Amino acid sequence: MDRMSNDPSSRKPRSPDGDRLDKLCIDTIRTLSMDAVQKANSGHPGTPMAMAPVVYTLVQHALRYDPADPEWPNRDRFVLSVGHASMLLYSALHLMGVAGIGPDGTALGSAAVTLDDIKHFRQMGSKCPGHPEYRLTAGVETTTGPLGQGCGNSVGMAMASRWLATRFNRPDFPLFDHTVYTLCGDGDMMEGVASEAASLAGHLKLSNLCWIYDSNRISIEGGTDLAFTEDVAARFRAYGWTVMDVADANDTVALLDALDRVGRSGAPTLIVVHSHIGFGAPNKQDTAAAHGEPLGADEIRLAKKSYGWPEDAQFLVPDGVYQHFADGVGRRGRALREDWSALLERYAKAHPDLAAELQRTLKREPPPGWDADLPDFPADAKGLATRDSSGKVLNAIAARYPELIGGSADLAPSTKTRLTFQGAGDLGPHEPGGRNLHFGVREHAMGAVVNGLALSHLRAYGSGFLIFSDYMKPSLRLSALMELPAIWIFTHDSIGVGEDGPTHQPIEQLAGLRSIPGLTVLRPADAQEVVAAWRVIIGLKHDPACLVLTRQAVPTLDRSRYAPAAGLARGAYVLADPPDGRTPEVILVGTGSEVSLCVGAYETLTQDGIPARVVSMPSWELFERQDEDYRESVLPPAVTARVSVEQGSVIGWDRYVGMTGAKIGMHTFGSSAPLKDLLTQFGFTQDAVVAAAREQITASKKRRG
Amino acid sequence: MDRMSNDPSSRKPRSPDGDRLDKLCIDTIRTLSMDAVQKANSGHPGTPMAMAPVVYTLVQHALRYDPADPEWPNRDRFVLSVGHASMLLYSALHLMGVAGIGPDGTALGSAAVTLDDIKHFRQMGSKCPGHPEYRLTAGVETTTGPLGQGCGNSVGMAMASRWLATRFNRPDFPLFDHTVYTLCGDGDMMEGVASEAASLAGHLKLSNLCWIYDSNRISIEGGTDLAFTEDVAARFRAYGWTVMDVADANDTVALLDALDRVGRSGAPTLIVVHSHIGFGAPNKQDTAAAHGEPLGADEIRLAKKSYGWPEDAQFLVPDGVYQHFADGVGRRGRALREDWSALLERYAKAHPDLAAELQRTLKREPPPGWDADLPDFPADAKGLATRDSSGKVLNAIAARYPELIGGSADLAPSTKTRLTFQGAGDLGPHEPGGRNLHFGVREHAMGAVVNGLALSHLRAYGSGFLIFSDYMKPSLRLSALMELPAIWIFTHDSIGVGEDGPTHQPIEQLAGLRSIPGLTVLRPADAQEVVAAWRVIIGLKHDPACLVLTRQAVPTLDRSRYAPAAGLARGAYVLADPPDGRTPEVILVGTGSEVSLCVGAYETLTQDGIPARVVSMPSWELFERQDEDYRESVLPPAVTARVSVEQGSVIGWDRYVGMTGAKIGMHTFGSSAPLKDLLTQFGFTQDAVVAAAREQITASKKRRG
């Protein structure tokens, strides 16, 4: 990983004119940031003013990055974990001339960030929103703002770099060797998710990872010594990182020397950079006031004066600045990328299959025939847990889908997510191409790392117990906000957990997950719906999915008697109707393990001559995407006698059963006992469903008069 | 904190018979645990077998604890953060003869844990559920199981010990000086919440805190070296902790020596205990198989044999074991507690006011007159942000409510939760009695620490942006499960956040919080509802509350024109009805900042001659607790034309507006822009509400035919 010293073009020019231009570029980043925040009357000027030399030096003299092709697969990544300092990134993207890319990955022929975007920082429609947003602005490697997440993402990206290298590099074809740089702040250092991710990165000896920690001793409530006096460097050494120190953020030579040594030790690197928040603002430097609000016109003038900048100029990019970036990162990056493209061309001839696989991977497309070995699950009254059927399906898919990788937060034997086929391997410090990831008991880092893997176009999954989705909620949300096809597998999805009791029995988690915009939640009813759910998931390119699975066995339904499981793709479907063709008088709607309970109740009602319908509703989100005709065909408005059955909070079920419907669900926390006792205790019995159905029919008849 | 060496009665007896009895007690804990797990056919035997000597030594020879009074306020706390090893705790509680206490704190006159409870481990109704549950079983200091939480709780408990000492101790009256011991495992060490809490504890120099880390090198997926190879001891030293090492969990002398030194350095202590999971089970020791499943009858016999135990005996408590506990922890604890009670009697004479305050604090009762200075907020069209009015109310209450303490995860200036009155102070290493807590950017630790404070009968609050409630969700849930009156204050509660954009704009958080059983969520509409909300919150003894507040100003409604804000206490109330006494044709339901929008629409509709009602619905939970008559008086079933307006996910609103109602809410993530632009973009305008109301009336007339 000693690339810069082998690459003279990346060395910092030491000429006086070069130094002058360096300073000019740095101050341009500073002043653009100050002006943008001031014009928006909102934002965070202090960190851009402090860290402009660092970002400039990194980008201009170290980053292997072609502004003309911000999607170049082997580019070095720069992650701005301090997302509130977004103007740092926007300024850099603008000055580098990063090209615009549409959400579908095609070049737009325009700049990713124009000066006009910067002038409209934080305004509707600008490419410069308050915090950087992936897919909105080319060059933004990940959406940041919620602290610690960018750190976690960067660990995933560094893992992906090595994974891709292991998969695709061949002798004389070093296609992947990129490094991931992350700018972090005190907040990142305090967040548990970053601690977890750092521990994992140290374990994995990710020498291609470098976190630059902006230590400015200032937090929102005051000095960091109000709450944060640990020895960060010693902590990272304990994680197995190499730690370097740059005493002054303005010392670009020292920083470049540190960057030069990144990776040499075979460990991830933390560079602690001591800085002055709001650098140059005479009255606000080193105060919390410089953090999150505009400096004010007067202070800006004074700061500009201190930089030797024209005090009245706004959004000024002095002559020579664009060109200096073009001569630095631009020229170096283009050469690197062109070399790489040529390498890839030769690779395509030498290794055509791998080259095709790479192209497919980059397009986020599953391999043809990925579903050739999907297991069949015949009807079986005893059945199996959906975590078990999912484990079989996952293995059948993954054996044909090389970049489908993932793991669990130390629960793989329980979540059944282990890939057991020949050669799947365990990803570790000495096996960077393994398919089974071991996150340790670090759910939150798992979430952020899986996002980082997905950002690198790997098809990644993370798994755990549904209750512990709570531990990683911020990352789940970001997978949805970023429109990443991350796969979240959550098992032990109800009081079906049994003896482990209320601390482990999810109640509100389904409702919470369903409320996240853009997240597709799937709770299949049996093994066949599991297969159908995986078909949906594999087809997703820009949506994360949550697969919610049982611990306990559920019957595999006889699909010759009930409707095919393919109906899952529409979110809800009629599983059974009155055998005599009558109009149903009541609709029983269930999800997951409760569908078989509904089916049992349906059989009883049918025997009793009561026409009933069973709807399996594995995914609210998919159902809501159907047209009204379909939705009304499944849940006809005329049939108001309805019962929902789900072992979770009933919040939201009124949408499908109406204010008059019966909702059999959880209204309290669960309890520690064998499942059969819990089912009685909490009313999940066939008798209870039948009784509710009968009451519903009586009430609806009464309503009709 | 050098108490044990000053207290000869706490020293370990070194007589041969004492050693024999020690071993007998330790093996009793082991075998009870094995037998209980085996009988339940579910549970975790390995850690109890390994850590029995540690728990025994701690309890018998160090813990200042009177089994006859498990609520003694100055007892040392023992937190089992490894909640899955619950049989360790149940065995100890049983053998110590801890007295039963009802949920209201009164003695039951029975044992907290009987041998019969242990025989019914993990069965319905047993005091021995799968994971320890606070308030279900006396002697359980906190509900654990979700890893890392007990660690965080224990930091709060240690802070509380010092806070209480500062508040109540007087010369010659050392009422509070207890120590908090926590048993942690590898999982705790990996969880970010524990890392955050440890960093905070080191900062605060909590020398009355001791974590005992069971290092057994085994995780569920295999050896911990699969994912966890950091130097834990070095990491804790970096946090400012004192670290000690016990090479063998069976070396009770070494452990006792380590316990003897707890606190001497003026820092929190980590004792790393190296152990063998499943100790004594010849085929399962040191394997993941010993972690989470019964050993099996054969292996149990072999393990018992290795202990020199009767192989066929089950649930055996040999002669002398109960007596030995009674002679150790029992005798020592009783003496300590009796001394303390005598001290308290003298204290009551010397400091009657403080003694009364202490009794009140222990009963979780607010001081009389707590509401004497509540501010009045006159009608004001411009109004103020509810975070601002809440900040004023909080200060007015806290100035009269000494044990109301709290803070923010580095956002106090934004959440307006800082206590600014004379003497409020900042809690820090040298000011343990401060009222303002600085959690740093550690939301999750804040959640767990606030729970720990609440467990110690302080009335604690934590605050942050609503979006970051996600970071602490597991702790929020536990506050509800434990029925703790924790106060959670979340501001910046909608797209009202504005320019910070979608990463900071909550969408699904309200729905998620409302789904947690037992959590009361309050989203007041204006300053007067804020006052009413605080009245509700202060009245809660066994329910956590979430107060959800705006960043932006909202009008203070003219309550001479609209109904009084006291209606908040019923969850929802009629704010305005048609002025001419007509029956409303449409109901507009809003919460928080959207209530004034509904009021504006109501005024327009009224001007247009359309009879409308506005319902302010600050709390679904409080509304659901009202009787049906009240609920129907607010939302009459006959009026089906309904519009809900809330800047959040619409999930759940069907319950109040019906399947045919209009739900104006968020269906996507938000966007970065000034608020006024966002309101137009996402349809939160008076025109949109009026239009929806008109459509609803038309549709409902059509339905009626």
Coordinates of C-alpha atoms in Angstrom, one line a residue, chain A residues 161 191 258 460 584:
Chain A
S161 CA -11.8 -3.1 -1.9
E191 CA -20.4 7.4 18.8
A258 CA 1.4 11.0 7.3
A460 CA -24.5 -7.7 1.1
P584 CA -66.7 -14.4 1.9

